[in-house]
XYZ file of C-alpha atoms in Angstrom:
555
model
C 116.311 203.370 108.471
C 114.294 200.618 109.614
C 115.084 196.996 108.060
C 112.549 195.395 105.998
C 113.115 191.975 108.714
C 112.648 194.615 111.239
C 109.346 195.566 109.330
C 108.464 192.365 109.178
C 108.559 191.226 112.764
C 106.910 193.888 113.744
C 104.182 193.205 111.484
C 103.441 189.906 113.141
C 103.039 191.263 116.529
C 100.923 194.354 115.653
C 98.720 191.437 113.056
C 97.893 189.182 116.508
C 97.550 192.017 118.718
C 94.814 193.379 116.553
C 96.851 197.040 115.808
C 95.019 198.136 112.672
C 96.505 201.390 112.661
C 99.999 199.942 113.582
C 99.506 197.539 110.795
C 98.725 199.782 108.757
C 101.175 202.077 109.523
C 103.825 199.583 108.899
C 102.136 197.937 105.531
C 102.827 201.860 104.462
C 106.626 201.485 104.106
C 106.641 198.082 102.711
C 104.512 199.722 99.640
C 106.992 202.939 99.529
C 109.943 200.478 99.038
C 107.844 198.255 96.300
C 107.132 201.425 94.815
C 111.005 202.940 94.699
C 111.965 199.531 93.253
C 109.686 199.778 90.431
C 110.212 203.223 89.550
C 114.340 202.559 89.623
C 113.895 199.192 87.660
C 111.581 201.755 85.211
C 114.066 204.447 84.878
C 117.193 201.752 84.788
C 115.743 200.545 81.211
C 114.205 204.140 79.996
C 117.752 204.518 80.156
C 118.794 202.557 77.999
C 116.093 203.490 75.257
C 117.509 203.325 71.661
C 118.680 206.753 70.439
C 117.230 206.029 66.670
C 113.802 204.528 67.028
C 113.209 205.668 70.869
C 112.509 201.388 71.680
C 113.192 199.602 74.390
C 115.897 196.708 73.989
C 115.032 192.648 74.698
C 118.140 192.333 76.952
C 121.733 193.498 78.171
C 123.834 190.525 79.412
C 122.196 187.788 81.042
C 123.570 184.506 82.017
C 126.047 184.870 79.178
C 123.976 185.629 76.369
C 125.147 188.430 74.282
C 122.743 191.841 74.615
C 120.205 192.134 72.247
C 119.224 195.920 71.164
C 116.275 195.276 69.287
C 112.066 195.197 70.530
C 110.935 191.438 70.289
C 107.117 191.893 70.821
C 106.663 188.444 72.677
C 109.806 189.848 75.498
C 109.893 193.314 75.774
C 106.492 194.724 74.259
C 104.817 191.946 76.761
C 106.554 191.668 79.556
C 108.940 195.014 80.016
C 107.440 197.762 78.250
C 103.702 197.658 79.872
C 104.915 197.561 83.563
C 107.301 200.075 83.429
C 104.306 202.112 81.994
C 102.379 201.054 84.769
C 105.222 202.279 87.361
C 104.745 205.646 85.591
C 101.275 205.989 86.022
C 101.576 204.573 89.740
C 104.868 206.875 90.705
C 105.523 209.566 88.314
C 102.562 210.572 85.794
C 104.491 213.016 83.992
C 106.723 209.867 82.485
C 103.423 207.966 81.863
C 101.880 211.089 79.752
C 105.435 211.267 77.918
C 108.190 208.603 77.382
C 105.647 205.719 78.047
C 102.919 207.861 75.229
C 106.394 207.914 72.982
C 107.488 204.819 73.022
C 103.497 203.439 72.325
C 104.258 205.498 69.339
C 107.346 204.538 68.176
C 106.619 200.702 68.951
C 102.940 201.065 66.754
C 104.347 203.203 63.381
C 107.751 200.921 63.373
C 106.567 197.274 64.381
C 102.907 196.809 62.793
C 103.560 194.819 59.877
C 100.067 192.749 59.102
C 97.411 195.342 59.818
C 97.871 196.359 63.388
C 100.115 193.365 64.528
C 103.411 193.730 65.241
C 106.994 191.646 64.877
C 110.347 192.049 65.956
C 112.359 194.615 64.571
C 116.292 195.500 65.144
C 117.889 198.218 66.613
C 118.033 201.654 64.965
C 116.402 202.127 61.639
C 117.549 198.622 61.064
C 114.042 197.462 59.560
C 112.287 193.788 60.642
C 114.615 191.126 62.035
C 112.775 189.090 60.211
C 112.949 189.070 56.011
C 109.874 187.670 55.372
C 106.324 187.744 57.383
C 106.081 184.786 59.746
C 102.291 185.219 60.590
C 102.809 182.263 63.281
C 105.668 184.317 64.863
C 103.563 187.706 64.040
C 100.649 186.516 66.205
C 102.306 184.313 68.589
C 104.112 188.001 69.834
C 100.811 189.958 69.399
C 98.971 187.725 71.596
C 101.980 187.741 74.121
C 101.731 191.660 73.796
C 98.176 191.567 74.783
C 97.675 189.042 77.294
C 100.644 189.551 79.652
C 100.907 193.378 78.907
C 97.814 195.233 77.638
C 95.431 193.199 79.954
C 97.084 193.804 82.848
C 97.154 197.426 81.510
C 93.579 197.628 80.972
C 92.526 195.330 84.496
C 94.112 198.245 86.512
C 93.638 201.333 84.716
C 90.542 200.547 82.583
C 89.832 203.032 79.360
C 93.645 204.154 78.455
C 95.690 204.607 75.017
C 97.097 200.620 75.370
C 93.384 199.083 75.716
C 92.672 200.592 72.270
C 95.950 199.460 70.909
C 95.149 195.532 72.192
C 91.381 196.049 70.772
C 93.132 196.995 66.929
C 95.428 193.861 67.869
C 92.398 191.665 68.735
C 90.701 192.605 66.072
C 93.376 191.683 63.551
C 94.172 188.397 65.113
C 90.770 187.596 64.178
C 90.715 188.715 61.143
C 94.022 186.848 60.200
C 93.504 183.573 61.705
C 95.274 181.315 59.238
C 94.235 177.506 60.428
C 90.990 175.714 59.242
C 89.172 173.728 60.904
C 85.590 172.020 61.386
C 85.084 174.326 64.106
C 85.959 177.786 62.686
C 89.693 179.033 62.016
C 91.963 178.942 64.565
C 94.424 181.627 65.671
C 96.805 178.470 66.282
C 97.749 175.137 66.569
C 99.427 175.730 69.993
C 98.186 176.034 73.465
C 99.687 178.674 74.483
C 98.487 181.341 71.337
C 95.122 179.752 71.460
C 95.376 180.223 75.641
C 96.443 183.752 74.907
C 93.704 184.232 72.819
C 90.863 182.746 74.874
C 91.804 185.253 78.166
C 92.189 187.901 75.937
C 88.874 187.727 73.748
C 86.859 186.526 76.610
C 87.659 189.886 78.528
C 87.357 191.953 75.480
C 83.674 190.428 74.590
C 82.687 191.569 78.050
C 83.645 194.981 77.876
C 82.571 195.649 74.220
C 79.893 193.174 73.149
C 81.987 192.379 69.763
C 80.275 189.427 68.325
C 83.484 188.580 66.599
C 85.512 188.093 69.496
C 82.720 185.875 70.886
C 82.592 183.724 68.239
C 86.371 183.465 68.106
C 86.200 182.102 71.732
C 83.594 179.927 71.258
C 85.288 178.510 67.656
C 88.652 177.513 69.928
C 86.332 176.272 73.109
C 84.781 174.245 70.374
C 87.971 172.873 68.919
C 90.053 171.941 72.225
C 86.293 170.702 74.677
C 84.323 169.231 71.427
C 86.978 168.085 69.254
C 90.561 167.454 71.067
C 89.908 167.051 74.811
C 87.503 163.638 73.977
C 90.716 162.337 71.759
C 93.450 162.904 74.416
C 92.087 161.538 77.613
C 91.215 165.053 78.760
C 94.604 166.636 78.357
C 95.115 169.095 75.697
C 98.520 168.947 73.307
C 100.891 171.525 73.248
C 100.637 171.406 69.591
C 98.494 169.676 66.982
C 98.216 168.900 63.450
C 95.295 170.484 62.441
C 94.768 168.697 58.549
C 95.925 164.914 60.549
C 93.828 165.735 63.840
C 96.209 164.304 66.085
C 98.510 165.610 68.441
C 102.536 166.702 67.118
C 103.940 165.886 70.531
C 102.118 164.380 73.399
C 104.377 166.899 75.955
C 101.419 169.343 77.949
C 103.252 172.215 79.865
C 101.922 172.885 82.945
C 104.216 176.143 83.421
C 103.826 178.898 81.735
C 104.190 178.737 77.896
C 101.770 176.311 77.523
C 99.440 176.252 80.747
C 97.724 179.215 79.322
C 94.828 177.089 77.272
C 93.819 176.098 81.098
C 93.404 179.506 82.098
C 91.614 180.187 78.675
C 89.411 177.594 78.722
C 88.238 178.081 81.905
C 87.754 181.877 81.117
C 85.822 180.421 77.539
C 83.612 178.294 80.332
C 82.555 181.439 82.296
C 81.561 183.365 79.251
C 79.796 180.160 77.521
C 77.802 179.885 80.992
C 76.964 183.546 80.479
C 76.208 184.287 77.216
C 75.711 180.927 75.875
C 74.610 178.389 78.411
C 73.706 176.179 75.446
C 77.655 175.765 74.568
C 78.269 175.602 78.456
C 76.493 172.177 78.354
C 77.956 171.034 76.292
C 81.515 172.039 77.134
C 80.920 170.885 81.083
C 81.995 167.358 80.663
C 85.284 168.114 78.596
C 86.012 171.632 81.294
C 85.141 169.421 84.353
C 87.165 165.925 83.045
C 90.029 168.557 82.021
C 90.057 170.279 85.763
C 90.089 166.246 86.976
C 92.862 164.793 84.848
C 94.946 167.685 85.797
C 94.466 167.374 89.867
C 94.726 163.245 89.124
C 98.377 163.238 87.071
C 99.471 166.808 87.015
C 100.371 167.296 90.897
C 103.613 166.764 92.572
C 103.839 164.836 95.993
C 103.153 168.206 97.826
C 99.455 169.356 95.885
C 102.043 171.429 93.422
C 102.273 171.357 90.021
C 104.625 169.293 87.686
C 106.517 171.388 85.143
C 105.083 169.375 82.338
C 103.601 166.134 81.822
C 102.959 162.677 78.976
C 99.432 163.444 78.461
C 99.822 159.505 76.980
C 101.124 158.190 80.292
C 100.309 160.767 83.073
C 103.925 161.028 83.873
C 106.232 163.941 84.478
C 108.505 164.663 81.896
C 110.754 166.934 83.743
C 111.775 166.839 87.170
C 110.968 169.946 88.229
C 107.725 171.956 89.129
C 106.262 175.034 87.733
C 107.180 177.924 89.144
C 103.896 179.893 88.465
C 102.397 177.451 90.470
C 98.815 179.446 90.979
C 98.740 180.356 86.840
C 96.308 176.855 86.384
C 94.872 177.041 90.177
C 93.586 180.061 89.129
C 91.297 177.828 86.518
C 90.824 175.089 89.439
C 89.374 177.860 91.666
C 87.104 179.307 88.539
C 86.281 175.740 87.764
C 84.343 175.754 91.684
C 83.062 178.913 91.514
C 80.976 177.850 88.394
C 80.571 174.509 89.161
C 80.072 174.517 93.054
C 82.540 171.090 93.003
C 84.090 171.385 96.780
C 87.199 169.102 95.247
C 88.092 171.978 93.295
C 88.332 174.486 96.355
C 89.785 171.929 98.172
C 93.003 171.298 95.882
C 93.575 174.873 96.074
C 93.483 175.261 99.778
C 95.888 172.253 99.820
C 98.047 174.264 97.208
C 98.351 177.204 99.936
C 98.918 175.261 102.887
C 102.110 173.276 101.149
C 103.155 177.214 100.285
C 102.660 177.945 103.433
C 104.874 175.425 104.874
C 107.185 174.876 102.583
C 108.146 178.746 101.140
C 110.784 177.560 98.441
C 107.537 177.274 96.150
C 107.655 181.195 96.798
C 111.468 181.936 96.657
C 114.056 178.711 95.749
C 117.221 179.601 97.048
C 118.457 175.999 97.012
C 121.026 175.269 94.458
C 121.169 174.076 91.258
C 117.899 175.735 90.084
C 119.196 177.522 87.282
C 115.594 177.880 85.896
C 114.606 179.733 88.403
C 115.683 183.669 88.665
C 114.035 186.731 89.972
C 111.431 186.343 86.632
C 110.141 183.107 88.262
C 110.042 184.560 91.835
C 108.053 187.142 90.579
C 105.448 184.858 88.831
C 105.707 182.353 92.391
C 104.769 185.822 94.102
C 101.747 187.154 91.996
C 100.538 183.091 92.159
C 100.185 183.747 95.896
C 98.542 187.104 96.015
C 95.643 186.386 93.358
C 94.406 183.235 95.289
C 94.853 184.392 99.167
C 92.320 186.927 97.993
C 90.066 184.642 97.599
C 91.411 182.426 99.767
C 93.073 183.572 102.526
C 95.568 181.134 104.068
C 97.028 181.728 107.974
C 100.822 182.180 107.200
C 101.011 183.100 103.748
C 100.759 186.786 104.010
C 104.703 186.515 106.345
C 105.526 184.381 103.671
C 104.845 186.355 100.968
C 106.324 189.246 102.927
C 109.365 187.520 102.987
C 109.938 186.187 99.659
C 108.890 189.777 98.359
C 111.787 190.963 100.552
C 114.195 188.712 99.117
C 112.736 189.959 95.386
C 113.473 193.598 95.474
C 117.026 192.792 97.096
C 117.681 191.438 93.861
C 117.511 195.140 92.196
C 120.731 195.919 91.543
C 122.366 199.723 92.684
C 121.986 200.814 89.227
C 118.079 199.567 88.765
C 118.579 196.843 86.840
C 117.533 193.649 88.340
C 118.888 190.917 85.721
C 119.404 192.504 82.987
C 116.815 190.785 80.602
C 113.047 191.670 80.168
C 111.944 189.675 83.013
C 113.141 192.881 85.025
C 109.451 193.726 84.016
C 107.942 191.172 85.519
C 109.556 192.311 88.989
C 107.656 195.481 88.393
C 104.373 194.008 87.988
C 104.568 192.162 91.246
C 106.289 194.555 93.185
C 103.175 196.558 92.102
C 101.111 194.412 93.095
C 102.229 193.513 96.389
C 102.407 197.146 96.887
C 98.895 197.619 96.134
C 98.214 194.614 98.797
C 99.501 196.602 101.634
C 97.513 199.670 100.408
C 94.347 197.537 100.677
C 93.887 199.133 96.280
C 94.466 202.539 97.396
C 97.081 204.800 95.891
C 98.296 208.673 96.521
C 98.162 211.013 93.941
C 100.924 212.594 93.946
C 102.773 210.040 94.956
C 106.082 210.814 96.943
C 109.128 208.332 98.069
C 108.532 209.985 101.382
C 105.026 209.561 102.010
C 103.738 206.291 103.466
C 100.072 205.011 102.488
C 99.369 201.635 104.132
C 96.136 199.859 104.817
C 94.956 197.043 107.480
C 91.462 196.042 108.030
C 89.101 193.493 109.957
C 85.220 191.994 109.092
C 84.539 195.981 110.262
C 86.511 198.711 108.982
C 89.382 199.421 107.083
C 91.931 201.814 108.420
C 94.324 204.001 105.980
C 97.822 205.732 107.622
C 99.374 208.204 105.182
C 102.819 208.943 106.931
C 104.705 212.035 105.716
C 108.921 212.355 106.080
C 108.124 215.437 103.717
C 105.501 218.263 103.432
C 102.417 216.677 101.162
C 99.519 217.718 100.213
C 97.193 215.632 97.761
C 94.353 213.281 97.588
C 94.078 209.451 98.824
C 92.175 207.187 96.340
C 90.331 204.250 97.130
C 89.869 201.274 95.042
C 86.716 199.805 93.029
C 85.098 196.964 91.937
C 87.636 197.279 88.612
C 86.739 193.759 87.114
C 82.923 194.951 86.683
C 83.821 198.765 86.258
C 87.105 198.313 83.713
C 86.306 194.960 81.627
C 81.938 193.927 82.684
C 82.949 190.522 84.101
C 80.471 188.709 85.541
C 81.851 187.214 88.716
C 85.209 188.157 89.555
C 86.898 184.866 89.182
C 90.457 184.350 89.586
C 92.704 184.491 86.262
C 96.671 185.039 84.831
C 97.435 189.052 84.684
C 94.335 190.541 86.938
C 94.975 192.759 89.668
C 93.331 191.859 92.621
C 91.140 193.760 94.459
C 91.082 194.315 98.070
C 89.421 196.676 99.692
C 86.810 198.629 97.215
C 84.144 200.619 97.070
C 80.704 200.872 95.610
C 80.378 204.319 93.653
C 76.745 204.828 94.702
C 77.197 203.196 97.930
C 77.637 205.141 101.740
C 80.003 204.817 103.625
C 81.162 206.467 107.039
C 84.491 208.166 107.118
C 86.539 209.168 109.978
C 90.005 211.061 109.421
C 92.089 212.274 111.947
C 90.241 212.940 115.133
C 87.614 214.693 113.032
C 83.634 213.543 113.764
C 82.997 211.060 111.484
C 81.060 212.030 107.890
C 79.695 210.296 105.519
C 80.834 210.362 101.942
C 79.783 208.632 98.580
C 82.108 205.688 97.381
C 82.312 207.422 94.014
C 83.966 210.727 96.127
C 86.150 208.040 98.089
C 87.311 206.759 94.527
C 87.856 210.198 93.501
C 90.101 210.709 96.562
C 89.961 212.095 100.241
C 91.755 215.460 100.593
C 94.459 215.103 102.543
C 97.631 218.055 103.837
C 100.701 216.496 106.041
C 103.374 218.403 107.714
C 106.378 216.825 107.502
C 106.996 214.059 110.270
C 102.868 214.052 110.499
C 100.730 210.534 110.607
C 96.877 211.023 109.641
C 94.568 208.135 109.842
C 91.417 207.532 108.130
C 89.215 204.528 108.859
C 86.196 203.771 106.464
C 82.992 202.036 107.786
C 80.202 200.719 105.074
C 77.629 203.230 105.713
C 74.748 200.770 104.553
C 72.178 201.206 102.179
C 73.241 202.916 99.089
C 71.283 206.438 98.037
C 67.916 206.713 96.820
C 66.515 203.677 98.638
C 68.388 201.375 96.040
């Protein structure tokens, strides 16, 4: 079999001789191995299902912590259980339409304890691990559950069984939110529930139009732009005393549990500037001195983020940087597509180049970095792929390449990759980078032994399925998903999209050539439905796709 550092070699020379189809070609078996790692890592933990309540545990043993049996809702409902469904859907859709439909279930009739939110609950029939409801530990886990796992659910596959579990969740949140303030109650005091929230309700006021969930967002935009940003030089508090209205520690994280009320805000800013370009007024000032302050104090010597910061001093608390380095440059970047700012753009384009040069941001093999474990490559990894599609960098993509590489080594010979939930999060990006070398598209059915890999130029994009079995099937292209799935706007970068490559307009020409056939010309809504396609075994078909122009109908 072919190496994946022979794979990647190659890759270089067929990328600067201008080989589309080699590319291609090539691209296709670096997606078939993303795609077996996910769907061993997915069977490795279905495996290990509990007998009694058909859940998924938090952990096995992990740098000496003793296993845990039971479903925590911020661990293994957010950050395990979603991606593995995902794998299913991707790789084997009769385990997405069962185990993945049973354990949604299971995990809503034995977790949901206020309304539709859910908390932790032990192995077995062994009831709540908690005695007592915790509503701050009840929505801190639902809004984990929902903004790292049924977003990313919902981003990809649009209209499924999870997006109308996270709407009952959203819903409740709402409903439930326990602190008052001037402003409106508050989900939380913290940044990271009220971050959670803000991606979360943002998205979900697009799609549906809920006036609840808009005035949720704009009640917390209020509170941190209006209220606390003015009082802490621009930086928000991890936490804060809502009666005293003043910070409980001056610590802001910059990684993730705690960067997310960057993120949020800036998603709060797009919607405001929307819907509401009243409460985008006023919120500019606070959004663009926030998306300042950060660049000024929150950057390493290399353009990178510190792990966390004195928002009193401007000083690093830590000496180390956050490993999902792109999680807030994903609000830098939003904060110049609505703003036009060129600083903005250029920190992020700095941000690349040091990644670039200096791939340890990517995958830190340099000892002692005991915080770092396949989990954080995973988050370094998906940094890198949402902003090179926007942005993309000369380098990165061999980078990226290589520290993927280095990612799915970690998966151990029985599927498990550390024996913890972050497995999950090795799913989502393996998925993800698969996707990237697919250009969006996907086979249906997919098979181990069939190849789909994508290249393309400013002309054409070119598609190699590549059989080592018999297939027969349909290739699927991709669409514009953050319009067609969730109604956004623009499709600014943010924490738990998938991004979009190559897609197609639904009503939109285009001219398709497979094979050595004549070219014909075929509807993006029949690409997105999926090209017919029948491969002997040891057979290599090729189909390129050129925009046809004008869509139907004159439009």
């Amino acid at each position: 079999m072919t190496s994946c550092l022979a794979l990647l070699a190659t890759a270089f020379v067929l990328a600067e001789s201008g080989d589309l189809a080699g590319e291609a070609t090539r691209n296709g078996r670096l997606a078939t191995r993303a795609l077996v790692q996910s769907q061993r890592v997915m069977h490795a933990w279905l495996a290990r299902r509990d007998t009694v309540s058909g859940l998924l545990p938090h952990r096995g043993v992990f740098q000496g912590s003793r296993p845990d049996p039971g479903w925590v809702v911020a661990n293994t409902a957010a950050d395990l259980y979603p991606f593995m469904v995902m794998a299913a859907r991707l790789t084997e859709p009769a385990t997405y339409h069962g185990a993945m439909l049973d354990i949604l279930r299971q995990e809503t009739l034995r977790t949901t304890r206020v309304g539709r939110l859910s908390d932790d609950v032990k192995a077995g029939n062994g009831g709540f691990t908690r005695p007592t409801v915790d509503m701050d530990a009840v929505i801190f886990g639902s809004s984990e559950y929902m903004k790292d796992g049924l977003i990313p659910l919902t981003e990809l596959f649009g209209d499924t069984p999870w997006y109308h579990r996270m709407q009952g969740i959203a819903t409740d949140i709402v409903a439930n939110a326990p602190y008052e303030t001037s402003r409106g109650r508050l989900p939380a005091r913290t940044t990271e529930i009220n971050g959670n929230m803000l991606q979360v309700l943002s998205r979900l006021y697009h799609r549906t139009g809920d006036r609840a969930y808009l005035e949720q967002v704009l009640a917390i935009a209020d509170f941190y732009f209006l209220d606390m940003l003015p009082t802490t030089g621009g930086l928000p508090a991890d936490r804060w005393d809502v009666a005293a209205r003043k910070p409980l520690t001056t610590r802001f994280v910059l990684s993730d549990h705690g960067n997310e009320i960057v993120g949020g805000l800036a998603e709060a800013f797009v919607l405001a500037s929307h819907v509401r370009p009243d409460k985008a007024a006023q919120y500019r000032p606070a959004f663009v001195g926030m998306i300042d302050r950060l660049l000024a104090v929150g950057l390493n010597g290399d353009g990178l983020w510190h792990h966390d910061i004195d928002i009193v001093t401007g000083r690093p608390i830590e000496p180390r940087h956050a490993h999902c380095w792109g999680y807030m440059f994903n609000a830098v970047y939003t904060a110049y597509m609505v703003t036009g700012e060129p600083r903005f753009r250029a920190a992020v384009e700095r941000a690349l180049a040091t990644v670039t040069r200096t791939p340890d941001y990517l995958f830190d093999e340099t000892p002692p970095v005991a915080w770092w474990s396949a989990d954080s490559y995973s988050d370094a990894i998906e940094s890198a792929l949402v902003l090179m599609n926007r942005l993309p960098h000369p380098g990165l993509a061999a980078q990226v390449d290589a520290a993927t590489t280095k990612m799915l080594d970690r998966v151990r010979p029985d599927g498990i990759v550390e024996d913890w939930h972050g497995d999950g999060n090795v799913i989502r990006t393996a998925l993800m980078y698969a996707l990237w070398k697919s250009q969006g598209a996907r086979l249906e059915p997919w098979n181990a032994r069939v190849h789909l890999g994508a290249a393309r130029d400013e002309t054409q994009a070119v598609f190699t399925v590549t059989a080592g079995a018999p297939w027969q099937g349909v290739v699927r292209l991709d669409h514009p998903r953050h319009r067609d799935h969730l109604h956004l706007p623009i499709n600014y970068p943010r924490l738990n999209e998938w991004p979009e490559w190559f897609t197609v307009e639904h009503d939109r020409r285009y001219r398709v050539t497979i094979g050595s056939a004549p070219p014909v010309e075929r509807l993006g809504a029949e690409l997105v439905q999926g090209l017919p396609v029948s491969l002997a075994a040891g057979e290599t078909i090729r189909l390129t796709v050129v925009d046809g122009g004008a869509a139907p109908y004159g439009k």
